[in-house]
């Protein structure tokens, strides 16, 4: 297990914004709720990046637990 910092990629910004809008459309705390889920998975990737599969080069795929993303 090797901890590594996570750097966001530009392509994720559009999905992040769409997901925040989606959650905000049906939850009063939707944006905050989704942000917490998102940052939780980032912390997991930083803590143990090898548990997340590489999809392209050093880009890893992670599914947010108990979410639609």
PDB file of C-alpha atoms in Angstrom:
ATOM      1  CA  UNK A   1       0.000   0.000   0.000  1.00  0.00           C
ATOM      2  CA  UNK A   2       1.460   3.316  -1.093  1.00  0.00           C
ATOM      3  CA  UNK A   3      -0.281   6.594  -0.383  1.00  0.00           C
ATOM      4  CA  UNK A   4      -0.336   8.997  -3.311  1.00  0.00           C
ATOM      5  CA  UNK A   5      -1.987  12.370  -3.883  1.00  0.00           C
ATOM      6  CA  UNK A   6      -4.933  12.476  -6.278  1.00  0.00           C
ATOM      7  CA  UNK A   7      -4.952  15.130  -8.985  1.00  0.00           C
ATOM      8  CA  UNK A   8      -8.309  15.826 -10.670  1.00  0.00           C
ATOM      9  CA  UNK A   9      -8.459  15.765 -14.444  1.00  0.00           C
ATOM     10  CA  UNK A  10     -10.291  18.366 -16.492  1.00  0.00           C
ATOM     11  CA  UNK A  11     -12.779  15.842 -17.945  1.00  0.00           C
ATOM     12  CA  UNK A  12     -14.179  15.057 -14.493  1.00  0.00           C
ATOM     13  CA  UNK A  13     -15.300  18.663 -13.941  1.00  0.00           C
ATOM     14  CA  UNK A  14     -18.295  18.321 -16.281  1.00  0.00           C
ATOM     15  CA  UNK A  15     -19.450  15.053 -14.700  1.00  0.00           C
ATOM     16  CA  UNK A  16     -18.963  16.499 -11.221  1.00  0.00           C
ATOM     17  CA  UNK A  17     -21.115  19.534 -12.059  1.00  0.00           C
ATOM     18  CA  UNK A  18     -23.840  17.351 -13.625  1.00  0.00           C
ATOM     19  CA  UNK A  19     -23.879  15.045 -10.619  1.00  0.00           C
ATOM     20  CA  UNK A  20     -24.130  17.973  -8.191  1.00  0.00           C
ATOM     21  CA  UNK A  21     -27.054  19.363 -10.213  1.00  0.00           C
ATOM     22  CA  UNK A  22     -28.735  15.945 -10.272  1.00  0.00           C
ATOM     23  CA  UNK A  23     -28.506  15.516  -6.502  1.00  0.00           C
ATOM     24  CA  UNK A  24     -29.604  19.116  -5.912  1.00  0.00           C
ATOM     25  CA  UNK A  25     -32.716  18.488  -8.026  1.00  0.00           C
ATOM     26  CA  UNK A  26     -34.181  16.070  -5.468  1.00  0.00           C
ATOM     27  CA  UNK A  27     -32.303  16.639  -2.194  1.00  0.00           C
ATOM     28  CA  UNK A  28     -32.186  19.882  -0.245  1.00  0.00           C
ATOM     29  CA  UNK A  29     -28.566  19.124   0.686  1.00  0.00           C
ATOM     30  CA  UNK A  30     -27.829  17.490  -2.672  1.00  0.00           C
ATOM     31  CA  UNK A  31     -24.704  19.378  -3.665  1.00  0.00           C
ATOM     32  CA  UNK A  32     -23.077  18.971  -0.238  1.00  0.00           C
ATOM     33  CA  UNK A  33     -24.099  15.310  -0.117  1.00  0.00           C
ATOM     34  CA  UNK A  34     -22.543  14.539  -3.483  1.00  0.00           C
ATOM     35  CA  UNK A  35     -19.370  16.523  -2.719  1.00  0.00           C
ATOM     36  CA  UNK A  36     -18.891  14.507   0.477  1.00  0.00           C
ATOM     37  CA  UNK A  37     -19.277  11.224  -1.455  1.00  0.00           C
ATOM     38  CA  UNK A  38     -16.827  12.472  -4.092  1.00  0.00           C
ATOM     39  CA  UNK A  39     -14.154  13.546  -1.601  1.00  0.00           C
ATOM     40  CA  UNK A  40     -14.612  10.337   0.367  1.00  0.00           C
ATOM     41  CA  UNK A  41     -13.645   8.274  -2.663  1.00  0.00           C
ATOM     42  CA  UNK A  42     -10.702  10.593  -3.369  1.00  0.00           C
ATOM     43  CA  UNK A  43      -9.443   9.948   0.159  1.00  0.00           C
ATOM     44  CA  UNK A  44      -9.768   6.189  -0.471  1.00  0.00           C
ATOM     45  CA  UNK A  45      -7.807   6.472  -3.720  1.00  0.00           C
ATOM     46  CA  UNK A  46      -5.085   8.495  -1.982  1.00  0.00           C
ATOM     47  CA  UNK A  47      -4.905   5.968   0.843  1.00  0.00           C
ATOM     48  CA  UNK A  48      -4.709   2.867  -1.365  1.00  0.00           C
ATOM     49  CA  UNK A  49      -4.593   3.599  -5.109  1.00  0.00           C
ATOM     50  CA  UNK A  50      -3.850  -0.016  -6.059  1.00  0.00           C
ATOM     51  CA  UNK A  51      -7.390  -1.100  -5.102  1.00  0.00           C
ATOM     52  CA  UNK A  52      -8.813   0.979  -7.956  1.00  0.00           C
ATOM     53  CA  UNK A  53      -8.328  -0.297 -11.509  1.00  0.00           C
ATOM     54  CA  UNK A  54      -6.302   1.728 -13.983  1.00  0.00           C
ATOM     55  CA  UNK A  55      -8.319   2.705 -17.034  1.00  0.00           C
ATOM     56  CA  UNK A  56      -5.793   4.709 -19.056  1.00  0.00           C
ATOM     57  CA  UNK A  57      -2.194   5.384 -18.062  1.00  0.00           C
ATOM     58  CA  UNK A  58      -2.300   6.554 -14.442  1.00  0.00           C
ATOM     59  CA  UNK A  59      -6.030   7.332 -14.518  1.00  0.00           C
ATOM     60  CA  UNK A  60      -7.991   5.138 -12.135  1.00  0.00           C
ATOM     61  CA  UNK A  61     -11.694   4.354 -12.042  1.00  0.00           C
ATOM     62  CA  UNK A  62     -13.710   4.652  -8.849  1.00  0.00           C
ATOM     63  CA  UNK A  63     -17.417   4.239  -8.219  1.00  0.00           C
ATOM     64  CA  UNK A  64     -18.919   6.333  -5.456  1.00  0.00           C
ATOM     65  CA  UNK A  65     -20.477   4.064  -2.835  1.00  0.00           C
ATOM     66  CA  UNK A  66     -24.215   4.354  -2.268  1.00  0.00           C
ATOM     67  CA  UNK A  67     -24.641   6.829  -5.095  1.00  0.00           C
ATOM     68  CA  UNK A  68     -25.756   6.853  -8.720  1.00  0.00           C
ATOM     69  CA  UNK A  69     -22.175   7.575  -9.901  1.00  0.00           C
TER      70      UNK A  69
END
